[in-house]
Amino acid sequence: GAPILFVVPWVVLRYLYENEGCWERNEKVAVWWVIRCPILVAVAVNFVVFVRILRILVAKVRTHQVSRGDTRLRLARSTLTLIPLLGVHEVVFALAGEGEGGGGLRLAR
């Protein structure tokens, strides 16, 4: 239910100030940041969780309790599993433009 705290004000602002028939355009930046800020906060929290999990994984690999030789492979596999699961890829594209420009970062996203 927490997203409704941000979506409802965003919908009202879009309706009042940027109701041009197409809600895919974001010409007024202030209205766009009403919805974008909570998204960026969630991405930042997920990134912090990812870094903490990664530190735990590295600590487990460095201990001598693990007798297998494929510990680096296991670390890489678990890290690559966590990247899409926690949305870490969004950190790279967090500030990429959503407008109609043809920037390279926007195209990659």
mmCIF file with all atom_site columns, C-alpha atoms in Angstrom:
data_model
loop_
_atom_site.group_PDB
_atom_site.id
_atom_site.type_symbol
_atom_site.label_atom_id
_atom_site.label_alt_id
_atom_site.label_comp_id
_atom_site.label_asym_id
_atom_site.label_entity_id
_atom_site.label_seq_id
_atom_site.pdbx_PDB_ins_code
_atom_site.Cartn_x
_atom_site.Cartn_y
_atom_site.Cartn_z
_atom_site.occupancy
_atom_site.B_iso_or_equiv
_atom_site.pdbx_formal_charge
_atom_site.auth_seq_id
_atom_site.auth_comp_id
_atom_site.auth_asym_id
_atom_site.auth_atom_id
_atom_site.pdbx_PDB_model_num
ATOM 1   C CA . GLY A 1 1   ? 0.000  0.000   0.000   1.00 0.00 ? 1   GLY A CA 1
ATOM 2   C CA . ALA A 1 2   ? 2.977  2.362   0.381   1.00 0.00 ? 2   ALA A CA 1
ATOM 3   C CA . PRO A 1 3   ? 3.298  3.163   -3.349  1.00 0.00 ? 3   PRO A CA 1
ATOM 4   C CA . ILE A 1 4   ? -0.151 4.728   -3.332  1.00 0.00 ? 4   ILE A CA 1
ATOM 5   C CA . LEU A 1 5   ? 1.311  7.554   -1.211  1.00 0.00 ? 5   LEU A CA 1
ATOM 6   C CA . PHE A 1 6   ? 3.400  8.576   -4.220  1.00 0.00 ? 6   PHE A CA 1
ATOM 7   C CA . VAL A 1 7   ? 1.282  7.465   -7.155  1.00 0.00 ? 7   VAL A CA 1
ATOM 8   C CA . VAL A 1 8   ? -1.864 9.402   -6.223  1.00 0.00 ? 8   VAL A CA 1
ATOM 9   C CA . PRO A 1 9   ? -0.093 12.802  -5.913  1.00 0.00 ? 9   PRO A CA 1
ATOM 10  C CA . TRP A 1 10  ? 1.755  12.085  -9.151  1.00 0.00 ? 10  TRP A CA 1
ATOM 11  C CA . VAL A 1 11  ? -1.491 11.268  -10.979 1.00 0.00 ? 11  VAL A CA 1
ATOM 12  C CA . VAL A 1 12  ? -3.132 14.439  -9.654  1.00 0.00 ? 12  VAL A CA 1
ATOM 13  C CA . LEU A 1 13  ? -0.155 16.595  -10.691 1.00 0.00 ? 13  LEU A CA 1
ATOM 14  C CA . ARG A 1 14  ? -0.042 14.966  -14.125 1.00 0.00 ? 14  ARG A CA 1
ATOM 15  C CA . TYR A 1 15  ? -3.746 15.569  -14.572 1.00 0.00 ? 15  TYR A CA 1
ATOM 16  C CA . LEU A 1 16  ? -3.552 19.210  -13.485 1.00 0.00 ? 16  LEU A CA 1
ATOM 17  C CA . TYR A 1 17  ? -0.287 20.340  -15.085 1.00 0.00 ? 17  TYR A CA 1
ATOM 18  C CA . GLU A 1 18  ? 0.655  17.935  -17.850 1.00 0.00 ? 18  GLU A CA 1
ATOM 19  C CA . ASN A 1 19  ? -2.508 16.354  -19.174 1.00 0.00 ? 19  ASN A CA 1
ATOM 20  C CA . GLU A 1 20  ? -1.712 16.373  -22.870 1.00 0.00 ? 20  GLU A CA 1
ATOM 21  C CA . GLY A 1 21  ? -3.183 13.034  -23.857 1.00 0.00 ? 21  GLY A CA 1
ATOM 22  C CA . CYS A 1 22  ? 0.081  11.113  -23.690 1.00 0.00 ? 22  CYS A CA 1
ATOM 23  C CA . TRP A 1 23  ? 1.471  10.191  -20.289 1.00 0.00 ? 23  TRP A CA 1
ATOM 24  C CA . GLU A 1 24  ? 4.683  8.811   -21.728 1.00 0.00 ? 24  GLU A CA 1
ATOM 25  C CA . ARG A 1 25  ? 6.126  12.291  -22.265 1.00 0.00 ? 25  ARG A CA 1
ATOM 26  C CA . ASN A 1 26  ? 7.779  14.013  -19.336 1.00 0.00 ? 26  ASN A CA 1
ATOM 27  C CA . GLU A 1 27  ? 8.171  17.634  -20.300 1.00 0.00 ? 27  GLU A CA 1
ATOM 28  C CA . LYS A 1 28  ? 7.716  19.131  -16.839 1.00 0.00 ? 28  LYS A CA 1
ATOM 29  C CA . VAL A 1 29  ? 10.607 17.831  -14.757 1.00 0.00 ? 29  VAL A CA 1
ATOM 30  C CA . ALA A 1 30  ? 9.146  18.782  -11.362 1.00 0.00 ? 30  ALA A CA 1
ATOM 31  C CA . VAL A 1 31  ? 6.115  16.538  -11.894 1.00 0.00 ? 31  VAL A CA 1
ATOM 32  C CA . TRP A 1 32  ? 8.366  13.670  -12.974 1.00 0.00 ? 32  TRP A CA 1
ATOM 33  C CA . TRP A 1 33  ? 10.476 13.856  -9.793  1.00 0.00 ? 33  TRP A CA 1
ATOM 34  C CA . VAL A 1 34  ? 7.393  13.246  -7.622  1.00 0.00 ? 34  VAL A CA 1
ATOM 35  C CA . ILE A 1 35  ? 7.390  9.647   -8.824  1.00 0.00 ? 35  ILE A CA 1
ATOM 36  C CA . ARG A 1 36  ? 11.100 9.300   -9.607  1.00 0.00 ? 36  ARG A CA 1
ATOM 37  C CA . CYS A 1 37  ? 12.419 10.141  -6.092  1.00 0.00 ? 37  CYS A CA 1
ATOM 38  C CA . PRO A 1 38  ? 10.775 7.164   -4.349  1.00 0.00 ? 38  PRO A CA 1
ATOM 39  C CA . ILE A 1 39  ? 12.027 4.912   -7.136  1.00 0.00 ? 39  ILE A CA 1
ATOM 40  C CA . LEU A 1 40  ? 15.583 6.176   -6.645  1.00 0.00 ? 40  LEU A CA 1
ATOM 41  C CA . VAL A 1 41  ? 15.324 5.672   -2.878  1.00 0.00 ? 41  VAL A CA 1
ATOM 42  C CA . ALA A 1 42  ? 14.173 2.077   -3.393  1.00 0.00 ? 42  ALA A CA 1
ATOM 43  C CA . VAL A 1 43  ? 17.033 1.444   -5.828  1.00 0.00 ? 43  VAL A CA 1
ATOM 44  C CA . ALA A 1 44  ? 19.516 2.898   -3.328  1.00 0.00 ? 44  ALA A CA 1
ATOM 45  C CA . VAL A 1 45  ? 18.192 0.706   -0.499  1.00 0.00 ? 45  VAL A CA 1
ATOM 46  C CA . ASN A 1 46  ? 18.389 -2.373  -2.725  1.00 0.00 ? 46  ASN A CA 1
ATOM 47  C CA . PHE A 1 47  ? 21.963 -1.475  -3.653  1.00 0.00 ? 47  PHE A CA 1
ATOM 48  C CA . VAL A 1 48  ? 22.940 -1.193  0.027   1.00 0.00 ? 48  VAL A CA 1
ATOM 49  C CA . VAL A 1 49  ? 21.366 -4.601  0.695   1.00 0.00 ? 49  VAL A CA 1
ATOM 50  C CA . PHE A 1 50  ? 23.252 -6.023  -2.295  1.00 0.00 ? 50  PHE A CA 1
ATOM 51  C CA . VAL A 1 51  ? 26.593 -4.678  -1.036  1.00 0.00 ? 51  VAL A CA 1
ATOM 52  C CA . ARG A 1 52  ? 25.978 -6.113  2.438   1.00 0.00 ? 52  ARG A CA 1
ATOM 53  C CA . ILE A 1 53  ? 25.077 -9.533  1.042   1.00 0.00 ? 53  ILE A CA 1
ATOM 54  C CA . LEU A 1 54  ? 28.137 -9.403  -1.181  1.00 0.00 ? 54  LEU A CA 1
ATOM 55  C CA . ARG A 1 55  ? 30.352 -8.655  1.829   1.00 0.00 ? 55  ARG A CA 1
ATOM 56  C CA . ILE A 1 56  ? 28.917 -11.687 3.634   1.00 0.00 ? 56  ILE A CA 1
ATOM 57  C CA . LEU A 1 57  ? 29.524 -13.889 0.595   1.00 0.00 ? 57  LEU A CA 1
ATOM 58  C CA . VAL A 1 58  ? 33.118 -12.715 0.264   1.00 0.00 ? 58  VAL A CA 1
ATOM 59  C CA . ALA A 1 59  ? 33.708 -13.330 3.978   1.00 0.00 ? 59  ALA A CA 1
ATOM 60  C CA . LYS A 1 60  ? 32.390 -16.887 3.624   1.00 0.00 ? 60  LYS A CA 1
ATOM 61  C CA . VAL A 1 61  ? 34.599 -17.544 0.617   1.00 0.00 ? 61  VAL A CA 1
ATOM 62  C CA . ARG A 1 62  ? 37.680 -16.300 2.466   1.00 0.00 ? 62  ARG A CA 1
ATOM 63  C CA . THR A 1 63  ? 37.171 -18.566 5.455   1.00 0.00 ? 63  THR A CA 1
ATOM 64  C CA . HIS A 1 64  ? 38.894 -21.913 5.432   1.00 0.00 ? 64  HIS A CA 1
ATOM 65  C CA . GLN A 1 65  ? 35.696 -23.744 6.262   1.00 0.00 ? 65  GLN A CA 1
ATOM 66  C CA . VAL A 1 66  ? 34.870 -24.078 2.586   1.00 0.00 ? 66  VAL A CA 1
ATOM 67  C CA . SER A 1 67  ? 36.923 -26.959 1.240   1.00 0.00 ? 67  SER A CA 1
ATOM 68  C CA . ARG A 1 68  ? 35.880 -26.810 -2.402  1.00 0.00 ? 68  ARG A CA 1
ATOM 69  C CA . GLY A 1 69  ? 38.074 -25.267 -5.044  1.00 0.00 ? 69  GLY A CA 1
ATOM 70  C CA . ASP A 1 70  ? 35.222 -23.662 -6.971  1.00 0.00 ? 70  ASP A CA 1
ATOM 71  C CA . THR A 1 71  ? 34.464 -21.007 -4.349  1.00 0.00 ? 71  THR A CA 1
ATOM 72  C CA . ARG A 1 72  ? 35.092 -18.138 -6.741  1.00 0.00 ? 72  ARG A CA 1
ATOM 73  C CA . LEU A 1 73  ? 32.720 -19.663 -9.241  1.00 0.00 ? 73  LEU A CA 1
ATOM 74  C CA . ARG A 1 74  ? 30.074 -20.018 -6.533  1.00 0.00 ? 74  ARG A CA 1
ATOM 75  C CA . LEU A 1 75  ? 30.598 -16.391 -5.483  1.00 0.00 ? 75  LEU A CA 1
ATOM 76  C CA . ALA A 1 76  ? 30.273 -15.214 -9.079  1.00 0.00 ? 76  ALA A CA 1
ATOM 77  C CA . ARG A 1 77  ? 27.153 -17.301 -9.642  1.00 0.00 ? 77  ARG A CA 1
ATOM 78  C CA . SER A 1 78  ? 25.437 -16.025 -6.501  1.00 0.00 ? 78  SER A CA 1
ATOM 79  C CA . THR A 1 79  ? 26.423 -12.436 -7.287  1.00 0.00 ? 79  THR A CA 1
ATOM 80  C CA . LEU A 1 80  ? 25.074 -12.676 -10.823 1.00 0.00 ? 80  LEU A CA 1
ATOM 81  C CA . THR A 1 81  ? 21.848 -14.089 -9.409  1.00 0.00 ? 81  THR A CA 1
ATOM 82  C CA . LEU A 1 82  ? 21.471 -11.194 -6.972  1.00 0.00 ? 82  LEU A CA 1
ATOM 83  C CA . ILE A 1 83  ? 22.056 -8.435  -9.549  1.00 0.00 ? 83  ILE A CA 1
ATOM 84  C CA . PRO A 1 84  ? 18.705 -8.763  -11.377 1.00 0.00 ? 84  PRO A CA 1
ATOM 85  C CA . LEU A 1 85  ? 16.915 -9.961  -8.244  1.00 0.00 ? 85  LEU A CA 1
ATOM 86  C CA . LEU A 1 86  ? 17.676 -6.764  -6.316  1.00 0.00 ? 86  LEU A CA 1
ATOM 87  C CA . GLY A 1 87  ? 17.624 -4.461  -9.344  1.00 0.00 ? 87  GLY A CA 1
ATOM 88  C CA . VAL A 1 88  ? 21.283 -3.465  -9.044  1.00 0.00 ? 88  VAL A CA 1
ATOM 89  C CA . HIS A 1 89  ? 21.369 -2.818  -12.785 1.00 0.00 ? 89  HIS A CA 1
ATOM 90  C CA . GLU A 1 90  ? 19.059 0.134   -12.114 1.00 0.00 ? 90  GLU A CA 1
ATOM 91  C CA . VAL A 1 91  ? 21.913 1.928   -10.307 1.00 0.00 ? 91  VAL A CA 1
ATOM 92  C CA . VAL A 1 92  ? 23.620 2.349   -13.677 1.00 0.00 ? 92  VAL A CA 1
ATOM 93  C CA . PHE A 1 93  ? 20.480 3.685   -15.340 1.00 0.00 ? 93  PHE A CA 1
ATOM 94  C CA . ALA A 1 94  ? 18.972 5.529   -12.357 1.00 0.00 ? 94  ALA A CA 1
ATOM 95  C CA . LEU A 1 95  ? 19.484 9.016   -13.754 1.00 0.00 ? 95  LEU A CA 1
ATOM 96  C CA . ALA A 1 96  ? 19.186 8.157   -17.440 1.00 0.00 ? 96  ALA A CA 1
ATOM 97  C CA . GLY A 1 97  ? 16.728 10.399  -19.180 1.00 0.00 ? 97  GLY A CA 1
ATOM 98  C CA . GLU A 1 98  ? 13.220 9.244   -19.839 1.00 0.00 ? 98  GLU A CA 1
ATOM 99  C CA . GLY A 1 99  ? 12.599 11.956  -22.401 1.00 0.00 ? 99  GLY A CA 1
ATOM 100 C CA . GLU A 1 100 ? 12.576 11.667  -26.146 1.00 0.00 ? 100 GLU A CA 1
ATOM 101 C CA . GLY A 1 101 ? 16.277 12.322  -26.601 1.00 0.00 ? 101 GLY A CA 1
ATOM 102 C CA . GLY A 1 102 ? 18.491 9.799   -28.313 1.00 0.00 ? 102 GLY A CA 1
ATOM 103 C CA . GLY A 1 103 ? 21.296 9.650   -25.759 1.00 0.00 ? 103 GLY A CA 1
ATOM 104 C CA . GLY A 1 104 ? 23.441 6.532   -25.649 1.00 0.00 ? 104 GLY A CA 1
ATOM 105 C CA . LEU A 1 105 ? 22.603 5.720   -22.023 1.00 0.00 ? 105 LEU A CA 1
ATOM 106 C CA . ARG A 1 106 ? 18.871 6.031   -22.696 1.00 0.00 ? 106 ARG A CA 1
ATOM 107 C CA . LEU A 1 107 ? 19.163 3.805   -25.745 1.00 0.00 ? 107 LEU A CA 1
ATOM 108 C CA . ALA A 1 108 ? 21.100 1.207   -23.764 1.00 0.00 ? 108 ALA A CA 1
ATOM 109 C CA . ARG A 1 109 ? 18.400 1.201   -21.104 1.00 0.00 ? 109 ARG A CA 1
#
